[in-house]
Coordinates of C-alpha atoms in Angstrom, one line a residue:
M1 CA 32.4 2.5 12.2
A2 CA 33.5 1.2 8.7
P3 CA 30.9 1.4 5.9
S4 CA 28.7 -1.6 5.4
W5 CA 30.5 -3.1 2.5
Q6 CA 33.9 -2.6 4.2
R7 CA 32.6 -4.4 7.3
L8 CA 31.3 -7.2 5.1
G9 CA 34.8 -7.5 3.6
L10 CA 36.4 -7.6 7.0
Y11 CA 33.9 -10.2 8.1
A12 CA 34.7 -12.3 5.0
C13 CA 38.5 -12.1 5.7
L14 CA 37.9 -13.2 9.3
L15 CA 35.8 -16.2 8.2
K16 CA 38.5 -17.1 5.6
E17 CA 41.2 -17.0 8.3
V18 CA 39.2 -19.0 10.8
F19 CA 37.8 -21.7 8.5
T20 CA 40.6 -22.2 6.0
V21 CA 42.2 -25.6 6.4
P22 CA 45.8 -25.6 4.8
R23 CA 47.0 -29.0 3.8
E24 CA 50.4 -28.6 5.4
S25 CA 49.3 -27.6 8.9
G26 CA 45.9 -29.4 9.4
P27 CA 42.8 -27.8 10.9
R28 CA 43.4 -24.3 12.4
S29 CA 40.0 -24.1 14.2
T30 CA 38.0 -26.3 16.5
L31 CA 34.2 -26.7 16.6
Q32 CA 34.2 -24.5 19.7
T33 CA 36.1 -21.8 17.9
R34 CA 33.5 -21.8 15.1
K35 CA 30.7 -21.6 17.6
D36 CA 32.4 -18.7 19.4
V37 CA 32.8 -16.8 16.1
E38 CA 29.2 -17.3 15.2
K39 CA 28.0 -16.3 18.7
W40 CA 30.1 -13.1 18.6
W41 CA 28.8 -12.0 15.2
H42 CA 25.3 -13.1 15.8
Q43 CA 24.8 -10.7 18.7
R44 CA 26.2 -7.8 16.7
I45 CA 24.1 -8.4 13.7
K46 CA 21.0 -8.7 16.0
D47 CA 21.9 -5.3 17.5
Q48 CA 22.1 -3.8 14.1
A49 CA 18.7 -5.1 13.2
L50 CA 17.2 -3.0 16.0
T51 CA 18.8 0.3 14.9
V52 CA 15.8 1.9 13.2
S53 CA 14.6 5.5 13.5
E54 CA 11.5 6.6 11.7
A55 CA 12.7 10.2 12.3
D56 CA 15.7 9.7 10.0
K57 CA 14.3 10.4 6.6
S58 CA 17.8 10.5 5.0
K59 CA 17.6 6.8 4.4
P60 CA 15.0 5.1 2.2
K61 CA 12.8 2.6 4.1
F62 CA 12.4 -1.1 3.3
Y63 CA 9.7 -3.2 5.0
V64 CA 10.3 -6.9 4.6
L65 CA 7.6 -9.2 6.1
S66 CA 7.3 -12.9 6.3
M67 CA 4.0 -14.4 7.2
F68 CA 4.0 -15.0 10.9
P69 CA 3.6 -18.6 12.2
Y70 CA 1.0 -20.4 14.3
P71 CA 2.8 -21.3 17.6
S72 CA 2.3 -25.0 17.0
G73 CA 5.1 -26.2 19.2
K74 CA 8.2 -26.4 17.0
L75 CA 9.5 -25.1 13.7
H76 CA 9.4 -27.2 10.5
M77 CA 11.4 -26.8 7.4
G78 CA 8.7 -24.6 5.8
H79 CA 9.4 -22.1 8.6
V80 CA 13.2 -22.4 8.1
R81 CA 12.8 -21.8 4.3
V82 CA 10.6 -18.6 4.5
Y83 CA 12.4 -17.0 7.5
T84 CA 15.8 -17.6 6.0
I85 CA 14.7 -15.8 2.9
S86 CA 13.4 -12.8 4.8
D87 CA 16.5 -12.7 7.0
T88 CA 18.8 -12.7 4.0
I89 CA 16.9 -9.9 2.2
A90 CA 16.7 -7.8 5.4
R91 CA 20.5 -8.0 5.9
F92 CA 21.1 -7.2 2.2
Q93 CA 18.9 -4.1 2.3
K94 CA 20.5 -3.0 5.5
M95 CA 24.0 -3.2 4.0
R96 CA 22.6 -1.1 1.1
G97 CA 22.0 1.7 3.6
M98 CA 18.2 1.2 3.8
Q99 CA 16.2 1.7 6.9
V100 CA 14.9 -1.8 7.4
I101 CA 12.3 -3.6 9.6
N102 CA 11.9 -7.4 9.5
P103 CA 9.3 -8.0 12.2
M104 CA 8.1 -11.2 13.7
G105 CA 5.1 -12.2 15.8
W106 CA 2.7 -15.1 16.6
D107 CA -0.7 -15.9 15.0
A108 CA -1.6 -17.3 18.3
F109 CA -5.4 -17.7 18.3
G110 CA -7.5 -20.2 16.5
L111 CA -8.5 -23.9 16.1
P112 CA -5.1 -25.4 15.7
A113 CA -3.9 -24.2 19.1
E114 CA -7.2 -25.0 20.8
N115 CA -7.5 -28.5 19.5
A116 CA -3.8 -29.3 20.3
A117 CA -4.3 -28.0 23.9
I118 CA -7.5 -30.1 24.3
E119 CA -5.7 -33.2 23.1
R120 CA -3.0 -32.7 25.8
N121 CA -5.5 -31.7 28.6
L122 CA -4.0 -28.2 28.8
H123 CA -5.4 -24.7 28.7
P124 CA -4.9 -23.1 25.2
E125 CA -3.2 -20.1 26.8
S126 CA -0.5 -22.1 28.6
W127 CA 0.0 -24.4 25.6
T128 CA 0.3 -21.4 23.2
Q129 CA 2.7 -19.4 25.5
S130 CA 4.9 -22.5 26.0
N131 CA 5.1 -23.0 22.2
I132 CA 6.0 -19.4 21.6
R133 CA 8.9 -19.5 24.0
H134 CA 10.2 -22.7 22.4
M135 CA 9.8 -21.5 18.8
R136 CA 11.4 -18.1 19.6
R137 CA 14.5 -19.9 20.9
Q138 CA 14.6 -22.0 17.8
L139 CA 14.5 -18.9 15.6
D140 CA 17.3 -17.4 17.6
Q141 CA 19.4 -20.6 17.3
L142 CA 19.0 -20.4 13.6
G143 CA 20.8 -17.0 13.7
L144 CA 17.7 -15.2 12.3
C145 CA 17.7 -11.5 13.2
F146 CA 14.2 -10.2 13.4
S147 CA 13.1 -6.8 14.6
W148 CA 12.1 -8.3 18.0
D149 CA 11.3 -4.9 19.5
R150 CA 8.2 -5.0 17.2
E151 CA 7.1 -8.5 18.3
I152 CA 3.3 -9.0 18.5
T153 CA 1.2 -11.9 19.9
T154 CA -2.4 -12.0 18.7
C155 CA -3.8 -13.8 21.8
L156 CA -2.6 -11.0 24.2
P157 CA -5.2 -8.4 25.2
D158 CA -2.9 -5.6 24.2
Y159 CA -3.2 -6.8 20.6
Y160 CA -6.8 -8.1 20.4
K161 CA -8.1 -5.0 22.1
W162 CA -7.4 -3.3 18.7
T163 CA -8.8 -6.2 16.7
Q164 CA -12.1 -5.5 18.7
Y165 CA -11.6 -1.8 18.1
L166 CA -11.4 -2.3 14.3
F167 CA -14.5 -4.6 14.4
I168 CA -16.5 -1.8 16.1
K169 CA -15.3 0.7 13.5
L170 CA -16.5 -1.8 10.8
Y171 CA -19.8 -2.1 12.6
E172 CA -20.2 1.7 12.8
A173 CA -19.5 1.9 9.1
G174 CA -22.2 -0.7 8.3
L175 CA -19.5 -3.2 7.3
A176 CA -20.0 -5.7 10.2
Y177 CA -23.5 -7.2 10.6
Q178 CA -25.3 -10.2 12.0
K179 CA -27.8 -12.3 10.0
E180 CA -29.2 -15.8 9.7
A181 CA -27.6 -17.6 6.8
L182 CA -27.0 -21.1 5.5
V183 CA -23.5 -21.7 6.8
N184 CA -20.7 -24.3 6.5
W185 CA -20.6 -26.4 9.7
D186 CA -17.6 -28.5 10.6
P187 CA -19.0 -31.5 12.6
V188 CA -15.5 -32.3 14.0
D189 CA -14.3 -28.9 15.1
Q190 CA -17.9 -27.9 16.0
T191 CA -17.8 -24.5 14.4
V192 CA -18.8 -22.6 11.3
L193 CA -16.4 -22.0 8.4
A194 CA -16.1 -19.2 5.8
N195 CA -16.5 -20.3 2.2
E196 CA -12.7 -19.9 1.8
Q197 CA -12.1 -22.5 4.5
V198 CA -13.9 -25.3 2.6
D199 CA -11.9 -27.1 0.0
E200 CA -12.9 -28.2 -3.5
H201 CA -14.2 -31.5 -2.1
G202 CA -16.5 -29.8 0.4
C203 CA -14.2 -30.6 3.3
S204 CA -13.0 -28.5 6.2
W205 CA -9.6 -26.9 5.7
R206 CA -8.4 -28.1 9.2
S207 CA -10.3 -31.2 10.3
G208 CA -10.8 -32.6 6.8
A209 CA -14.4 -33.5 7.8
K210 CA -17.2 -33.3 5.2
V211 CA -18.8 -29.9 5.8
E212 CA -22.5 -29.8 6.6
Q213 CA -25.0 -27.0 5.8
K214 CA -27.2 -25.5 8.5
Y215 CA -29.0 -22.2 9.2
L216 CA -27.5 -20.1 12.0
R217 CA -27.4 -16.4 13.0
Q218 CA -23.8 -15.3 12.5
W219 CA -21.6 -12.3 12.3
F220 CA -20.3 -11.2 8.8
I221 CA -17.8 -8.6 7.6
K222 CA -19.0 -7.0 4.3
T223 CA -16.0 -7.7 2.1
T224 CA -18.2 -7.2 -0.9
A225 CA -18.2 -3.5 -0.2
Y226 CA -14.6 -3.3 -1.5
A227 CA -14.8 -6.0 -4.2
K228 CA -14.6 -3.6 -7.2
A229 CA -11.8 -1.5 -5.7
M230 CA -9.8 -4.6 -4.8
Q231 CA -10.4 -6.1 -8.3
D232 CA -9.3 -2.8 -10.0
A233 CA -6.2 -2.4 -7.7
L234 CA -4.7 -5.7 -8.9
A235 CA -3.7 -4.0 -12.2
G236 CA -1.3 -1.7 -10.4
L237 CA 0.6 -4.4 -8.6
P238 CA 3.7 -6.2 -10.0
E239 CA 3.4 -9.9 -10.9
W240 CA 2.6 -12.1 -8.0
Y241 CA 3.5 -15.5 -9.5
G242 CA -0.1 -16.3 -10.5
I243 CA -1.6 -15.1 -7.3
K244 CA -3.1 -12.0 -8.7
G245 CA -5.0 -14.2 -11.1
M246 CA -6.3 -16.3 -8.2
Q247 CA -7.4 -13.1 -6.4
A248 CA -9.2 -11.9 -9.5
H249 CA -10.9 -15.2 -10.0
W250 CA -12.1 -15.4 -6.4
I251 CA -13.6 -11.9 -6.5
G252 CA -15.2 -12.4 -9.9
D253 CA -16.4 -9.9 -12.5
C254 CA -17.8 -6.9 -10.6
V255 CA -20.6 -5.8 -12.8
G256 CA -23.6 -5.4 -10.5
C257 CA -24.7 -4.9 -6.9
H258 CA -27.1 -6.0 -4.2
L259 CA -30.1 -3.8 -3.2
D260 CA -32.1 -4.1 0.0
F261 CA -35.9 -4.8 0.2
M262 CA -38.4 -4.7 3.0
L263 CA -40.9 -7.5 2.8
K264 CA -44.7 -7.1 3.2
V265 CA -47.6 -9.5 3.5
D266 CA -51.2 -8.3 2.8
G267 CA -49.9 -4.8 2.7
Q268 CA -48.4 -5.0 6.1
V269 CA -44.7 -4.4 6.7
T270 CA -43.2 -7.5 8.4
G271 CA -39.8 -6.2 9.5
E272 CA -38.1 -8.9 7.5
K273 CA -35.5 -7.6 5.0
L274 CA -34.1 -9.2 1.9
S275 CA -31.0 -8.4 -0.2
A276 CA -31.1 -9.3 -3.9
Y277 CA -28.5 -9.0 -6.7
T278 CA -28.8 -7.5 -10.1
A279 CA -26.2 -7.1 -12.8
T280 CA -28.1 -4.1 -14.2
P281 CA -29.0 -1.9 -11.2
E282 CA -29.4 1.2 -13.5
A283 CA -32.6 -0.5 -14.9
V284 CA -34.1 -1.3 -11.5
Y285 CA -37.1 0.9 -12.1
G286 CA -38.1 -1.7 -14.7
A287 CA -38.1 -4.6 -12.1
S288 CA -41.0 -7.1 -12.3
H289 CA -40.1 -9.3 -9.3
V290 CA -37.6 -10.5 -6.8
A291 CA -36.7 -14.2 -7.1
I292 CA -35.4 -16.4 -4.4
S293 CA -34.1 -19.9 -4.7
A294 CA -35.9 -22.9 -3.2
N295 CA -33.0 -23.3 -0.8
H296 CA -33.3 -19.7 0.6
R297 CA -33.2 -19.1 4.3
L298 CA -36.7 -17.7 4.2
L299 CA -38.0 -21.2 3.5
H300 CA -35.6 -23.1 5.7
G301 CA -34.4 -20.8 8.5
H302 CA -36.2 -19.2 11.4
S303 CA -38.0 -16.4 9.5
P304 CA -41.5 -15.5 10.6
L305 CA -42.4 -15.7 6.9
K306 CA -41.2 -19.3 6.6
E307 CA -44.7 -20.9 6.6
T308 CA -46.1 -18.3 4.2
F309 CA -43.4 -19.1 1.7
R310 CA -43.7 -22.8 2.2
K311 CA -47.4 -22.8 1.6
A312 CA -46.8 -21.0 -1.8
L313 CA -44.1 -23.5 -2.8
V314 CA -44.8 -26.1 -5.5
P315 CA -41.7 -28.2 -6.1
G316 CA -40.4 -28.1 -9.6
Q317 CA -42.4 -24.9 -10.5
D318 CA -41.7 -21.2 -10.5
C319 CA -44.1 -19.9 -7.8
L320 CA -45.7 -16.6 -7.2
T321 CA -46.0 -15.9 -3.5
P322 CA -48.3 -13.5 -1.5
V323 CA -45.2 -11.7 -0.2
T324 CA -44.1 -8.4 -1.8
A325 CA -40.8 -6.7 -1.7
V326 CA -40.4 -2.9 -1.4
N327 CA -37.2 -1.6 -2.9
M328 CA -35.7 0.6 -0.1
L329 CA -34.1 2.9 -2.6
T330 CA -36.8 3.4 -5.2
Q331 CA -39.9 2.5 -3.0
Q332 CA -41.2 0.3 -5.8
E333 CA -43.1 -2.8 -4.7
V334 CA -42.8 -6.1 -6.6
P335 CA -43.9 -9.7 -5.9
V336 CA -41.5 -12.3 -4.5
I337 CA -41.1 -15.4 -6.7
I338 CA -39.7 -18.8 -5.6
L339 CA -37.8 -20.3 -8.5
A340 CA -38.0 -23.9 -9.4
K341 CA -34.2 -24.4 -9.4
D342 CA -32.5 -24.9 -6.1
D343 CA -29.5 -22.6 -6.9
L344 CA -29.1 -19.4 -8.8
E345 CA -26.0 -18.5 -10.8
G346 CA -22.8 -17.9 -8.9
S347 CA -23.3 -17.9 -5.2
L348 CA -26.6 -16.0 -5.2
D349 CA -29.8 -17.0 -3.4
A350 CA -31.9 -13.9 -4.4
K351 CA -31.9 -11.7 -7.5
I352 CA -33.9 -8.9 -8.9
G353 CA -35.9 -9.7 -12.1
I354 CA -35.6 -7.0 -14.7
P355 CA -37.2 -8.0 -18.1
S356 CA -35.6 -5.0 -19.9
T357 CA -32.2 -6.5 -19.5
S358 CA -32.8 -10.2 -19.2
L359 CA -34.6 -12.6 -21.6
E360 CA -35.0 -15.1 -18.8
D361 CA -36.6 -12.5 -16.5
S362 CA -38.8 -11.4 -19.4
A363 CA -40.0 -15.0 -20.1
L364 CA -40.7 -15.5 -16.4
A365 CA -42.7 -12.3 -16.1
Q366 CA -44.8 -13.2 -19.1
T367 CA -45.5 -16.7 -17.7
L368 CA -46.6 -15.5 -14.3
G369 CA -48.4 -12.4 -15.7
L370 CA -46.2 -9.8 -14.0
S371 CA -46.3 -6.2 -15.0
Y372 CA -43.2 -4.1 -15.6
S373 CA -41.9 -1.1 -17.5
E374 CA -39.4 -0.8 -20.3
V375 CA -36.9 1.6 -18.9
I376 CA -34.1 1.6 -21.5
E377 CA -34.4 3.6 -24.7
T378 CA -32.0 3.6 -27.6
T379 CA -31.6 7.0 -29.3
P380 CA -31.0 7.3 -33.1
D381 CA -27.3 7.6 -32.5
G382 CA -27.2 4.2 -30.7
T383 CA -26.9 5.6 -27.2
E384 CA -28.9 3.8 -24.4
R385 CA -30.6 6.1 -22.0
L386 CA -33.0 5.6 -19.0
S387 CA -36.7 6.4 -19.1
G388 CA -39.3 6.2 -16.4
S389 CA -36.6 6.1 -13.8
A390 CA -37.2 9.1 -11.5
E391 CA -34.2 11.4 -11.2
F392 CA -32.1 9.0 -13.4
T393 CA -34.4 9.5 -16.4
G394 CA -32.4 10.7 -19.4
M395 CA -29.1 9.5 -18.2
K396 CA -26.8 7.3 -20.2
R397 CA -26.8 3.7 -18.8
Q398 CA -23.3 3.9 -17.5
D399 CA -23.9 7.3 -15.8
A400 CA -27.1 6.0 -14.3
F401 CA -25.3 2.9 -13.0
L402 CA -22.8 5.1 -11.1
A403 CA -25.4 7.5 -9.8
L404 CA -27.8 4.9 -8.6
T405 CA -25.2 2.7 -6.9
Q406 CA -23.7 5.8 -5.2
K407 CA -27.1 6.8 -3.9
A408 CA -27.8 3.3 -2.6
R409 CA -24.5 3.4 -0.7
R410 CA -25.1 6.8 0.8
E411 CA -28.5 5.6 2.0
R412 CA -27.0 2.2 3.2
V413 CA -29.5 0.1 1.2
G414 CA -26.9 -1.7 -0.9
G415 CA -25.1 -0.5 -4.0
D416 CA -21.7 -1.9 -3.4
V417 CA -20.4 -3.0 -6.9
T418 CA -19.5 -6.7 -6.7
S419 CA -19.8 -10.0 -8.5
D420 CA -22.5 -12.6 -8.4
K421 CA -20.1 -15.1 -6.9
L422 CA -18.4 -13.3 -4.0
K423 CA -20.0 -13.6 -0.5
D424 CA -19.3 -11.6 2.6
W425 CA -16.8 -13.0 5.1
L426 CA -18.4 -15.1 7.9
I427 CA -16.3 -14.5 11.0
S428 CA -18.3 -16.1 13.8
R429 CA -16.6 -19.1 15.4
Q430 CA -18.2 -21.2 18.1
R431 CA -14.9 -21.8 19.9
Y432 CA -13.1 -20.4 22.9
W433 CA -9.6 -19.6 21.7
G434 CA -10.3 -16.4 19.7
T435 CA -10.9 -12.7 20.0
P436 CA -14.3 -12.1 21.7
I437 CA -16.7 -10.2 19.5
P438 CA -17.3 -7.0 21.4
M439 CA -21.1 -6.8 21.1
V440 CA -23.8 -6.9 23.7
H441 CA -27.4 -8.2 23.0
C442 CA -30.1 -6.2 24.7
P443 CA -33.8 -7.2 24.7
A444 CA -34.7 -3.5 24.3
C445 CA -31.9 -2.0 22.2
G446 CA -30.8 -5.0 20.1
P447 CA -27.1 -5.5 19.4
V448 CA -25.0 -2.8 20.9
P449 CA -21.2 -2.4 20.6
V450 CA -19.1 -2.3 23.7
P451 CA -17.9 1.2 24.4
L452 CA -14.4 1.8 23.1
E453 CA -13.2 2.8 26.5
D454 CA -14.2 -0.6 27.9
L455 CA -12.0 -2.5 25.5
P456 CA -10.6 -5.1 25.6
V457 CA -13.3 -7.6 26.3
T458 CA -11.1 -10.3 27.6
L459 CA -11.7 -14.0 27.5
P460 CA -13.1 -15.5 30.7
S461 CA -11.2 -18.3 32.5
I462 CA -13.0 -21.6 31.7
T463 CA -11.9 -25.2 31.8
S464 CA -14.3 -26.8 29.3
F465 CA -13.8 -26.0 25.7
T466 CA -16.6 -28.0 24.1
G467 CA -19.8 -26.1 23.5
K468 CA -22.0 -29.0 22.2
G469 CA -22.9 -27.1 19.1
G470 CA -22.7 -23.6 20.8
S471 CA -19.8 -21.5 22.0
P472 CA -17.9 -22.7 25.2
L473 CA -18.1 -19.0 26.3
A474 CA -21.8 -19.5 26.9
S475 CA -21.0 -21.5 30.0
A476 CA -19.2 -18.5 31.7
S477 CA -22.5 -17.0 33.1
E478 CA -20.8 -14.3 35.2
W479 CA -19.0 -13.1 32.0
V480 CA -22.0 -13.5 29.7
N481 CA -24.5 -11.6 31.9
C482 CA -23.9 -7.9 31.8
S483 CA -25.7 -4.6 31.5
C484 CA -26.5 -2.9 28.2
P485 CA -24.1 0.0 27.5
R486 CA -27.0 2.0 26.1
C487 CA -30.0 1.6 28.4
K488 CA -28.2 -0.1 31.4
G489 CA -30.7 -2.9 31.4
A490 CA -30.0 -6.6 31.7
A491 CA -28.2 -7.9 28.6
T492 CA -25.8 -10.7 27.5
R493 CA -22.5 -10.7 25.7
E494 CA -21.9 -12.2 22.3
T495 CA -20.4 -15.6 22.9
D496 CA -19.0 -16.3 19.4
T497 CA -15.3 -15.4 18.9
M498 CA -13.7 -14.2 15.7
D499 CA -12.1 -16.3 13.1
T500 CA -8.3 -16.2 13.6
F501 CA -7.9 -14.7 10.1
V502 CA -9.3 -11.4 11.5
D503 CA -6.2 -11.2 13.7
S504 CA -3.9 -11.7 10.7
A505 CA -5.8 -9.4 8.4
W506 CA -4.2 -6.2 10.0
Y507 CA -1.1 -7.4 11.8
Y508 CA 1.2 -5.7 9.2
F509 CA -0.1 -2.4 10.3
R510 CA 0.5 -3.1 14.0
Y511 CA 4.2 -3.9 13.3
T512 CA 4.6 -0.3 12.2
D513 CA 3.6 1.0 15.7
P514 CA 3.5 -2.0 18.1
Q515 CA 3.7 -0.1 21.4
N516 CA 0.8 2.2 20.7
T517 CA -1.7 2.2 23.6
Q518 CA -4.0 4.9 22.1
S519 CA -4.9 3.4 18.8
P520 CA -4.1 0.3 16.6
F521 CA -1.3 2.2 14.9
S522 CA -0.2 5.8 14.2
A523 CA -1.4 7.0 10.7
A524 CA 2.0 8.8 10.3
L525 CA 4.0 5.7 11.1
A526 CA 1.8 3.4 8.9
D527 CA 2.1 6.0 6.1
Y528 CA 5.9 5.9 6.4
W529 CA 6.4 2.1 6.4
M530 CA 3.5 1.0 4.2
P531 CA 3.1 -0.6 1.9
V532 CA 5.2 -3.7 2.7
D533 CA 8.0 -3.7 0.1
L534 CA 8.3 -7.5 0.1
Y535 CA 5.9 -10.0 1.5
I536 CA 7.0 -13.6 1.8
G537 CA 4.8 -16.5 2.4
G538 CA 3.0 -19.6 1.1
K539 CA 0.9 -19.7 -2.1
E540 CA -1.7 -21.6 -0.1
H541 CA -2.7 -18.3 1.5
A542 CA -3.5 -16.8 -2.0
V543 CA -7.3 -16.6 -1.4
M544 CA -8.0 -16.4 2.3
H545 CA -5.3 -14.4 4.1
L546 CA -4.3 -12.2 1.2
F547 CA -7.9 -11.4 0.4
Y548 CA -8.8 -10.5 4.0
A549 CA -5.6 -8.5 4.5
R550 CA -6.2 -6.5 1.3
F551 CA -9.8 -5.8 2.5
F552 CA -8.6 -4.4 5.8
S553 CA -6.1 -2.2 4.1
H554 CA -8.7 -0.7 1.8
F555 CA -10.9 -0.1 4.8
A556 CA -8.1 1.6 6.8
T557 CA -7.3 3.8 3.7
I558 CA -3.7 4.4 4.8
K559 CA -2.4 2.8 1.6
N560 CA -5.0 0.9 -0.3
E561 CA -2.8 -2.0 -1.2
P562 CA -0.8 -3.4 1.8
F563 CA 1.8 -5.4 -0.1
H564 CA 3.9 -4.3 -3.1
K565 CA 5.9 -7.3 -4.1
L566 CA 4.9 -10.8 -3.1
L567 CA 7.3 -13.8 -3.0
A568 CA 5.7 -17.2 -2.8
Q569 CA 8.6 -19.1 -1.3
G570 CA 7.5 -22.5 -2.6
L571 CA 6.4 -25.6 -0.8
I572 CA 8.3 -28.3 1.0
K573 CA 6.4 -31.6 0.6
G574 CA 6.0 -34.3 3.2
Q575 CA 3.7 -37.3 3.6
T576 CA 0.2 -36.7 4.9
F577 CA -2.3 -39.3 6.0
R578 CA -6.1 -39.0 5.8
L579 CA -9.0 -41.2 6.8
P580 CA -11.9 -41.9 4.4
S581 CA -13.9 -39.4 6.5
G582 CA -11.4 -36.7 5.5
Q583 CA -9.8 -36.4 8.9
Y584 CA -6.0 -36.0 8.9
L585 CA -3.7 -38.2 11.1
R586 CA -0.3 -37.8 12.5
R587 CA 2.4 -40.1 11.2
E588 CA 2.7 -41.9 14.5
E589 CA -1.1 -42.7 14.4
V590 CA -0.7 -44.7 11.2
D591 CA 0.2 -48.4 10.8
L592 CA 3.0 -48.4 8.1
T593 CA 3.8 -52.1 8.3
G594 CA 1.5 -53.3 5.5
K595 CA 2.9 -54.3 2.2
N596 CA 0.5 -52.0 0.3
G597 CA 1.2 -48.9 2.3
P598 CA -0.6 -47.4 5.3
S599 CA -3.7 -49.3 6.3
G600 CA -7.1 -47.7 6.7
C601 CA -6.2 -44.3 5.2
S602 CA -5.0 -42.6 2.1
W603 CA -1.7 -40.9 1.9
S604 CA -0.2 -38.2 -0.3
Q605 CA 2.6 -35.7 -0.5
G606 CA 1.4 -32.8 1.6
I607 CA 3.1 -29.5 2.3
F608 CA 4.8 -27.6 5.0
S609 CA 4.2 -23.9 4.4

């Protein structure tokens, strides 16, 4: 076999011979000839794309990855643009003698597929699989040569089994949890949304509807646990065309942490917990109170302390309540205060008042007559050290900060260094077409993870996909009712499914070992191929997908950062149409005959990513 560059030269000569049109003799090839030549070469180039051996360490590796598509039914020019780029780079690196993978798959769960299927009176599974077959044919007709032996489809049990496995591992690590919270509710799609899925106008990223706020018990992934590590790791990455700055801005300045408190009334432990933030955790032994906003879930949700807090509330005033909070790290007990303002700084709804480090907290403590200790002393040489702070006494402030947050993390009572603006990732979705959350709710044992050997928890077969404010899975009684894995008593399955971004948060790992039936991926293969050398996709994923994907990589600890270079391929614009309610319309649904443009809706230049 001739070397790559020689073969390229022979290929160029052949194309020149076939496609040259001398003036004296007229065309020397027909359309059919050209098709035959393309077909002949396409198959050979496709075969070359599959010749990869991880055992061959003589060649350097190159992992080129383009963001995989939603199987929406047909490709658009945004797809053509991004996949042409990845195909060209993969071929180039292959000719350079690199060991190359250029995988492809399908982001097949989620609202877009479910809503499209409902509109057509089809089951989401049949609609999705039909679209995948059609879109794969289109990719093949374009002459794109992906590593099809690594194809993945997120809605198949052999993939989402491992999404469930990773969820359970997060749960066991204390990084997946359920709590009642004020959530973003999409009244059109009838599901909750993560903060990242609400635009700057307060509208849903998919339906365009104005998002409502309500209190629900939901599942979260504790992305704040890796906020500081993810913020710091950005410095070691090459320039990402402004996207690094967007990631840094979304995470915020990681200067403090949350600490957990147990609430008491009249000296009695209530069982209710509260997490509150402080930018100066090293000074927590000097706390005077814990402050909550007037919009806190304790006043508006389903807490057993709701009425106690409401009776203490005086609108427009900072109010001392009969509830006290016991710091689960220091065992200090301080009163809980309801602040007059509805919202605290950043995205906080509770913070620890420490007069030693905050003039605002000092003023509030004096106004309400709260006691506290000064715990920061300045030595003659200007060094700040801790006093009256148990084992941290005498430490420099920065040393105490590290020691205290580390101890809190060890004891799982907070301590993750994060910002005052970043919230944990809300992953519950009240829809059918998604990965089932592998948890069982037992009256005796509480929430219990499904045993790993019983995965996957597959979706039940149902025909109605509207849950009337709850998950459609709740209607599948035979599926919902089960026995507790721990005590074997009667229990029920979790009926929320996961946000589709959970599926895409780790798919780049699965591509390195897609046939593995024993684990999500082999550590050795992931270590060989990772990080992705070049990731290609839309800048509109700069906050959501990239943030979640980076989190999962830090959690997996194979290689902290999953993507080395990032290429934002640009945006192809097209007209979009939206009603005053925010709902988007298809072009065929709009009357374009009016002299002043589309009637009844606004239009703009949208994007195809």
